[in-house]
């Protein structure tokens, strides 16, 4: 049996899924190694949800991503016969030119390494497993699937910053991220409600990273993310949109670039505002004023940005919630939906509480949906498609 491995490598975790790729794609296992380098823990489940592994390791056994890859590879070889014909990787940054996934060789890898300054916390981790596999299994097909690719069809005018135009050619432009999630949701919407899928839609990917994407006829025309995954909405620990004057103020006050990077990526967003947690669940459960401030600000910024994207679309037919917060929190969906009332959106409380796909009333002028995303399946599909003769 031919299989495709999907890898989503982060700073301290390695998510992976194995798909059988015989004729159609079928998910076999889903796993995650977290606490890499500190308290490594491997959890693997079957597609049906049965627990297949639940192991902890001494930190020196799994000090880094390549070590985690080796361990996961060993588990897969022992437990799964069949031949792994390709590995699909989530890569956050594909730069200005990659409009589609690509098979990675040493030249492409070098090109992708060049985008590291644009995604300093994500890109090195995304590329580490690719590098390790290229070294040890040079003939294994590896496909890089980019979070930026889905947004490459934007009108270039929209992706400019209003700084001297030559910076655009140098690559200082708005890229947009979460593209694999948006591509998957756009595809689902085309199945669930084809007319709406051809219309003007905002998708809200609200997880530990958060952004909105404006879809027209299933294609991205705008997004709240920009040059890096710091822009747009406030996130778990990232600041979102900020006046560049604040950055000048901090730098001129003596902060180093490295300290500023840490502040903006790791200490800001819901965590920075609340002083409590980056996790919406903790904030919802807390009585502390900081928790209320952080959540109010998050909802406020989503409302403002939804207005901006509705303007880009020239109106709105549907608003779709997805990712950790969007899929799991009826309370947050309700709070955000209230910000969309002026556009004509009316939530149906019972449908929302039940987490149905359509959560607006039948009379609502703007349809509201809750659509679980599946970035891993999207990566598997791309990888499968690129392998086809
Ligand atoms: P990522 O893949 O970006 O790490 P997810 O899309 O899995 O993130 O989202 C993770 C976030 O989703 C958590 O940090 C948490 O804030 C939020 N989340 C998950 N479940 C719930 C829930 N039941 N209620 C509110 N927020 C939730």
Coordinates of C-alpha atoms and ligand atoms in Angstrom, one line a residue:
X1 CA 0.0 0.0 0.0
X2 CA 1.4 3.4 -1.0
X3 CA 1.2 6.0 1.8
X4 CA 1.8 9.8 2.1
X5 CA 3.1 11.3 5.2
X6 CA 2.0 14.9 6.1
X7 CA 4.3 16.9 8.4
X8 CA 3.5 20.2 10.2
X9 CA 6.6 21.1 12.2
X10 CA 6.5 23.9 14.7
X11 CA 8.9 25.3 17.3
X12 CA 8.4 22.6 19.9
X13 CA 6.0 20.2 18.2
X14 CA 5.7 17.9 15.3
X15 CA 2.3 17.1 14.0
X16 CA 2.0 14.3 11.4
X17 CA -0.7 12.3 9.6
X18 CA -0.3 9.3 7.5
X19 CA -2.7 8.7 4.5
X20 CA -3.1 5.7 2.3
X21 CA -2.9 6.9 -1.3
X22 CA -4.3 4.0 -3.2
X23 CA -6.8 5.5 -5.7
X24 CA -8.2 7.9 -3.1
X25 CA -6.7 9.4 0.0
X26 CA -7.7 7.7 3.3
X27 CA -6.4 8.9 6.6
X28 CA -4.7 6.2 8.7
X29 CA -3.1 7.9 11.7
X30 CA -2.8 11.3 13.2
X31 CA -0.1 12.1 15.7
X32 CA 1.7 14.8 17.6
X33 CA 5.1 14.9 19.3
X34 CA 5.2 17.9 21.6
X35 CA 7.6 19.2 24.2
X36 CA 10.5 18.6 21.9
X37 CA 13.7 19.4 23.8
X38 CA 11.9 19.8 27.1
X39 CA 9.3 17.1 27.9
X40 CA 8.8 15.0 24.8
X41 CA 5.5 13.4 24.5
X42 CA 4.2 11.3 21.6
X43 CA 0.5 10.8 21.1
X44 CA -0.8 8.9 18.1
X45 CA -4.4 8.0 17.2
X46 CA -6.0 6.0 14.5
X47 CA -8.4 7.7 12.0
X48 CA -11.2 6.4 14.2
X49 CA -9.8 8.0 17.3
X50 CA -8.3 4.9 19.0
X51 CA -5.2 5.6 20.9
X52 CA -2.2 3.9 19.3
X53 CA 0.6 5.5 21.3
X54 CA 1.0 7.7 24.3
X55 CA 4.7 7.8 25.3
X56 CA 6.9 10.2 27.2
X57 CA 10.7 10.4 26.6
X58 CA 13.7 11.8 28.4
X59 CA 14.4 15.2 27.0
X60 CA 17.9 14.2 25.8
X61 CA 16.3 11.4 23.6
X62 CA 14.4 14.0 21.6
X63 CA 16.4 17.2 21.7
X64 CA 15.3 18.6 18.3
X65 CA 13.0 18.2 15.3
X66 CA 15.3 15.8 13.4
X67 CA 15.3 13.5 16.5
X68 CA 11.5 13.7 16.7
X69 CA 11.4 12.8 12.9
X70 CA 13.5 9.8 13.5
X71 CA 11.4 8.5 16.3
X72 CA 8.1 9.1 14.4
X73 CA 9.7 7.5 11.3
X74 CA 10.7 4.4 13.4
X75 CA 7.2 4.1 14.8
X76 CA 5.6 4.3 11.4
X77 CA 8.0 1.8 9.9
X78 CA 7.3 -0.7 12.7
X79 CA 3.5 -0.2 12.6
X80 CA 2.8 0.4 9.0
X81 CA 3.8 -1.8 6.2
X82 CA 3.4 -0.3 2.8
X83 CA 5.6 2.2 1.1
X84 CA 5.8 5.8 1.9
X85 CA 5.9 7.4 -1.6
X86 CA 6.0 11.0 -0.6
X87 CA 6.1 13.5 2.3
X88 CA 4.0 16.7 2.2
X89 CA 5.2 19.5 4.4
X90 CA 3.5 22.6 5.6
X91 CA 5.8 25.5 4.9
X92 CA 4.7 28.9 6.1
X93 CA 6.5 31.0 3.5
X94 CA 6.8 30.5 -0.2
X95 CA 7.8 34.0 -1.1
X96 CA 6.4 36.1 -3.9
X97 CA 6.6 33.5 -6.7
X98 CA 5.3 30.2 -5.5
X99 CA 1.6 30.1 -6.4
X100 CA 1.4 26.3 -5.9
X101 CA 3.1 23.5 -4.0
X102 CA 6.4 22.4 -5.2
X103 CA 8.7 19.3 -5.1
X104 CA 11.7 20.2 -3.0
X105 CA 15.3 19.6 -4.1
X106 CA 18.5 21.3 -2.7
X107 CA 18.0 24.4 -4.9
X108 CA 14.4 24.9 -3.8
X109 CA 15.4 24.3 -0.2
X110 CA 18.0 27.0 -0.4
X111 CA 15.5 29.4 -1.9
X112 CA 13.0 28.6 0.9
X113 CA 15.7 29.2 3.5
X114 CA 16.1 32.7 2.1
X115 CA 12.6 33.5 3.4
X116 CA 13.5 32.7 7.0
X117 CA 13.8 36.4 8.0
X118 CA 10.1 36.8 6.8
X119 CA 8.9 34.1 9.2
X120 CA 11.7 33.7 11.8
X121 CA 9.8 31.5 14.2
X122 CA 8.1 29.2 11.7
X123 CA 10.2 28.8 8.6
X124 CA 13.3 27.2 10.2
X125 CA 11.2 24.5 11.9
X126 CA 9.2 23.8 8.7
X127 CA 12.4 23.3 6.8
X128 CA 14.4 21.2 9.3
X129 CA 12.5 17.9 8.6
X130 CA 12.8 18.6 4.8
X131 CA 16.6 19.0 5.1
X132 CA 17.0 15.9 7.3
X133 CA 15.0 13.8 4.9
X134 CA 16.8 15.2 1.8
X135 CA 20.0 14.1 3.4
X136 CA 18.9 10.6 4.5
X137 CA 16.4 9.7 1.8
X138 CA 17.3 11.9 -1.2
X139 CA 15.0 10.0 -3.6
X140 CA 11.9 10.3 -1.4
X141 CA 9.5 12.9 -3.0
X142 CA 9.0 15.9 -0.7
X143 CA 6.4 18.4 -1.5
X144 CA 6.3 21.9 0.2
X145 CA 2.8 23.3 0.6
X146 CA 2.8 27.0 1.3
X147 CA 0.6 29.1 3.6
X148 CA 1.2 32.0 1.2
X149 CA 0.4 30.4 -2.1
X150 CA -3.4 30.7 -1.9
X151 CA -3.1 34.5 -1.7
X152 CA -0.8 35.0 -4.7
X153 CA -3.7 35.8 -7.0
X154 CA -4.3 39.1 -5.3
X155 CA -4.3 42.3 -7.4
X156 CA -0.7 43.4 -6.8
X157 CA -2.0 46.9 -5.9
X158 CA -3.5 45.5 -2.7
X159 CA -0.3 43.8 -1.7
X160 CA 1.8 47.0 -1.7
X161 CA 2.8 49.0 1.3
X162 CA 2.9 52.7 0.8
X163 CA 6.6 53.0 1.1
X164 CA 8.9 53.6 -1.9
X165 CA 7.8 51.2 -4.6
X166 CA 11.2 49.5 -5.1
X167 CA 10.7 47.7 -1.7
X168 CA 7.9 45.7 -3.3
X169 CA 10.3 44.3 -5.9
X170 CA 12.7 43.4 -3.0
X171 CA 9.9 41.3 -1.5
X172 CA 8.6 43.8 1.1
X173 CA 4.9 43.2 0.3
X174 CA 1.8 41.7 1.8
X175 CA 1.8 37.9 1.5
X176 CA -1.0 36.5 3.6
X177 CA -0.9 33.2 5.5
X178 CA -3.2 30.4 6.7
X179 CA -3.7 29.7 2.9
X180 CA -4.0 25.9 3.3
X181 CA -6.8 26.4 5.7
X182 CA -8.6 28.9 3.5
X183 CA -8.2 26.7 0.4
X184 CA -9.7 23.8 2.3
X185 CA -12.6 25.8 3.7
X186 CA -13.3 27.4 0.2
X187 CA -13.5 23.8 -1.2
X188 CA -15.9 22.7 1.6
X189 CA -18.1 25.8 1.1
X190 CA -18.3 24.9 -2.6
X191 CA -19.7 21.5 -1.6
X192 CA -21.9 22.7 1.2
X193 CA -23.4 25.8 -0.4
X194 CA -22.2 26.2 -4.1
X195 CA -24.0 29.5 -4.6
X196 CA -22.5 31.0 -1.5
X197 CA -19.1 29.5 -2.4
X198 CA -19.2 31.6 -5.7
X199 CA -20.1 34.7 -3.7
X200 CA -18.5 37.2 -1.3
X201 CA -17.3 35.4 1.8
X202 CA -15.1 36.1 4.8
X203 CA -13.4 33.2 6.4
X204 CA -12.2 33.7 10.0
X205 CA -9.4 31.3 10.9
X206 CA -9.3 31.8 14.7
X207 CA -6.8 29.6 16.4
X208 CA -3.6 30.4 18.2
X209 CA -2.8 32.3 15.0
X210 CA -5.7 34.3 13.8
X211 CA -6.6 36.0 10.5
X212 CA -9.5 36.8 8.1
X213 CA -9.5 36.1 4.4
X214 CA -11.9 37.6 1.8
X215 CA -13.0 35.1 -0.8
X216 CA -14.6 36.1 -4.1
X217 CA -15.7 33.1 -6.1
X218 CA -13.6 30.8 -3.9
X219 CA -10.4 32.8 -4.4
X220 CA -8.5 35.0 -2.0
X221 CA -8.7 38.7 -2.8
X222 CA -7.6 40.1 0.6
X223 CA -6.5 39.0 4.0
X224 CA -5.6 40.6 7.3
X225 CA -2.1 39.1 7.3
X226 CA 0.7 41.0 5.7
X227 CA 4.5 40.8 5.2
X228 CA 4.7 38.5 8.2
X229 CA 2.3 36.5 10.3
X230 CA 2.3 39.3 12.9
X231 CA -0.1 41.6 11.1
X232 CA -3.9 41.9 11.3
X233 CA -5.8 40.4 14.2
X234 CA -4.3 40.1 17.7
X235 CA -3.5 36.4 18.3
X236 CA -2.6 34.1 21.2
X237 CA 0.9 35.7 21.7
X238 CA 1.3 37.9 18.5
X239 CA 0.4 41.6 18.4
X240 CA -1.5 41.9 15.2
X241 CA -1.8 45.3 13.5
X242 CA 0.3 47.9 15.3
X243 CA 1.3 51.5 14.4
X244 CA 4.9 51.2 13.1
X245 CA 5.6 54.3 15.3
X246 CA 5.3 52.1 18.4
X247 CA 8.2 49.9 17.0
X248 CA 10.3 53.0 16.4
X249 CA 9.5 54.2 19.9
X250 CA 10.6 50.9 21.4
X251 CA 13.8 50.7 19.3
X252 CA 14.7 54.3 20.0
X253 CA 14.1 53.5 23.7
X254 CA 16.9 51.0 23.6
X255 CA 15.2 47.7 22.8
X256 CA 17.2 45.4 20.6
X257 CA 15.7 43.9 17.4
X258 CA 15.8 40.4 19.0
X259 CA 14.0 41.7 22.1
X260 CA 11.4 43.4 19.9
X261 CA 10.9 40.2 17.9
X262 CA 10.3 38.3 21.2
X263 CA 7.8 40.9 22.4
X264 CA 5.8 40.9 19.2
X265 CA 5.7 37.2 18.5
X266 CA 5.7 35.7 22.0
X267 CA 4.6 38.2 24.7
X268 CA 1.8 40.1 23.0
X269 CA -1.7 39.4 21.8
X270 CA -4.2 37.8 24.2
X271 CA -1.3 36.8 26.5
X272 CA 0.2 40.3 26.7
X273 CA -3.2 42.1 27.0
X274 CA -4.6 39.8 29.7
X275 CA -1.4 39.1 31.6
X276 CA -3.0 35.6 32.1
X277 CA -3.0 33.3 29.1
X278 CA -2.9 33.1 25.4
X279 CA -5.7 30.5 25.5
X280 CA -9.2 31.7 24.9
X281 CA -10.5 28.9 27.1
X282 CA -8.6 30.3 30.1
X283 CA -9.7 33.8 29.4
X284 CA -13.4 32.8 29.1
X285 CA -13.1 31.0 32.5
X286 CA -11.3 33.9 34.2
X287 CA -13.0 36.8 36.2
X288 CA -9.9 39.0 36.0
X289 CA -10.3 42.3 34.2
X290 CA -7.3 41.6 32.0
X291 CA -9.1 38.5 30.6
X292 CA -12.2 40.6 29.7
X293 CA -10.0 43.3 28.1
X294 CA -8.2 40.8 26.0
X295 CA -11.4 39.1 24.7
X296 CA -13.2 42.4 24.2
X297 CA -10.3 43.7 22.2
X298 CA -10.0 40.4 20.1
X299 CA -13.7 40.6 19.2
X300 CA -13.5 44.3 18.5
X301 CA -10.6 43.9 16.1
X302 CA -12.3 41.0 14.3
X303 CA -15.4 43.3 13.8
X304 CA -13.3 46.1 12.5
X305 CA -11.3 43.9 10.1
X306 CA -14.5 42.1 8.9
X307 CA -15.8 45.6 8.0
X308 CA -12.6 46.3 6.0
X309 CA -12.8 42.9 4.1
X310 CA -16.5 43.4 3.5
X311 CA -15.6 46.7 1.8
X312 CA -13.0 44.9 -0.3
X313 CA -15.6 42.4 -1.4
X314 CA -18.3 45.1 -2.0
X315 CA -20.7 43.4 0.3
X316 CA -21.0 40.1 2.2
X317 CA -22.9 36.9 1.5
X318 CA -21.4 34.7 4.2
X319 CA -19.0 34.7 7.2
X320 CA -17.3 31.4 8.1
X321 CA -15.8 30.4 11.5
X322 CA -13.0 27.9 11.6
X323 CA -9.9 26.7 13.6
X324 CA -9.6 26.2 17.4
X325 CA -11.7 29.1 18.6
X326 CA -14.0 29.3 15.6
X327 CA -14.9 25.6 15.6
X328 CA -15.2 25.1 19.4
X329 CA -16.5 28.2 21.1
X330 CA -20.2 29.0 20.6
X331 CA -19.7 31.9 23.0
X332 CA -17.0 33.5 20.9
X333 CA -19.0 32.9 17.7
X334 CA -22.0 34.6 19.3
X335 CA -19.9 37.6 20.4
X336 CA -18.3 38.0 17.0
X337 CA -21.6 37.5 15.1
X338 CA -23.0 40.5 17.1
X339 CA -20.3 42.6 15.5
X340 CA -21.6 41.5 12.1
X341 CA -25.3 42.5 12.7
X342 CA -24.9 45.8 10.8
X343 CA -24.0 43.7 7.7
X344 CA -27.2 41.7 8.1
X345 CA -26.0 38.7 10.0
X346 CA -28.3 37.0 12.5
X347 CA -27.1 34.0 14.5
X348 CA -29.4 31.2 15.3
X349 CA -28.6 30.4 19.0
X350 CA -29.7 26.7 18.8
X351 CA -27.8 26.0 15.6
X352 CA -24.8 27.8 17.1
X353 CA -24.9 25.9 20.4
X354 CA -25.1 22.6 18.5
X355 CA -22.2 23.6 16.3
X356 CA -24.1 23.0 13.1
X357 CA -22.6 23.9 9.7
X358 CA -25.1 26.6 9.1
X359 CA -25.5 28.7 12.3
X360 CA -27.5 31.7 11.1
X361 CA -31.2 32.0 10.9
X362 CA -33.0 31.2 7.7
X363 CA -33.8 34.9 7.4
X364 CA -30.2 36.1 7.9
X365 CA -29.0 38.3 5.0
X366 CA -25.5 37.1 5.6
X367 CA -25.1 33.3 6.1
X368 CA -23.0 32.3 9.1
X369 CA -21.2 28.9 8.9
X370 CA -19.0 26.9 11.2
X371 CA -16.7 24.7 9.0
X372 CA -13.9 22.7 10.6
X373 CA -10.7 23.2 8.7
X374 CA -8.3 20.4 7.7
X375 CA -4.9 21.7 6.6
X376 CA -3.4 18.2 6.7
X377 CA -5.9 16.8 4.3
X378 CA -5.2 19.8 2.0
X379 CA -1.4 19.0 2.1
X380 CA -2.1 15.3 1.4
X381 CA -4.3 16.3 -1.6
X382 CA -1.6 18.6 -3.0
X383 CA 1.1 16.0 -2.5
X384 CA -1.0 13.3 -4.1
X385 CA -1.8 15.5 -7.1
X386 CA 1.8 16.4 -7.7
X387 CA 2.8 12.7 -7.7
X388 CA 0.2 11.8 -10.3
X389 CA 1.8 11.1 -13.6
Ligands
LIG1 P1 -3.1 26.1 16.2 O1 -3.2 24.9 15.2 O2 -2.9 27.4 15.5 O3 -2.2 25.8 17.4 P2 -5.8 25.7 16.8 O4 -6.6 26.0 15.6 O5 -5.8 24.3 17.3 O6 -4.4 26.3 16.9 O7 -6.4 26.6 18.0 C1 -5.9 26.6 19.3 C2 -6.6 27.6 20.1 O8 -8.0 27.3 20.1 C3 -6.3 27.5 21.6 O9 -5.2 28.3 22.0 C4 -7.6 27.9 22.3 O10 -7.4 29.3 22.5 C5 -8.7 27.8 21.3 N1 -9.7 26.8 21.6 C6 -9.7 25.5 21.5 N2 -10.8 24.9 22.0 C7 -11.6 26.0 22.5 C8 -12.8 26.1 23.1 N3 -13.6 25.1 23.4 N4 -13.2 27.3 23.5 C9 -12.5 28.4 23.2 N5 -11.3 28.4 22.6 C10 -10.8 27.2 22.3

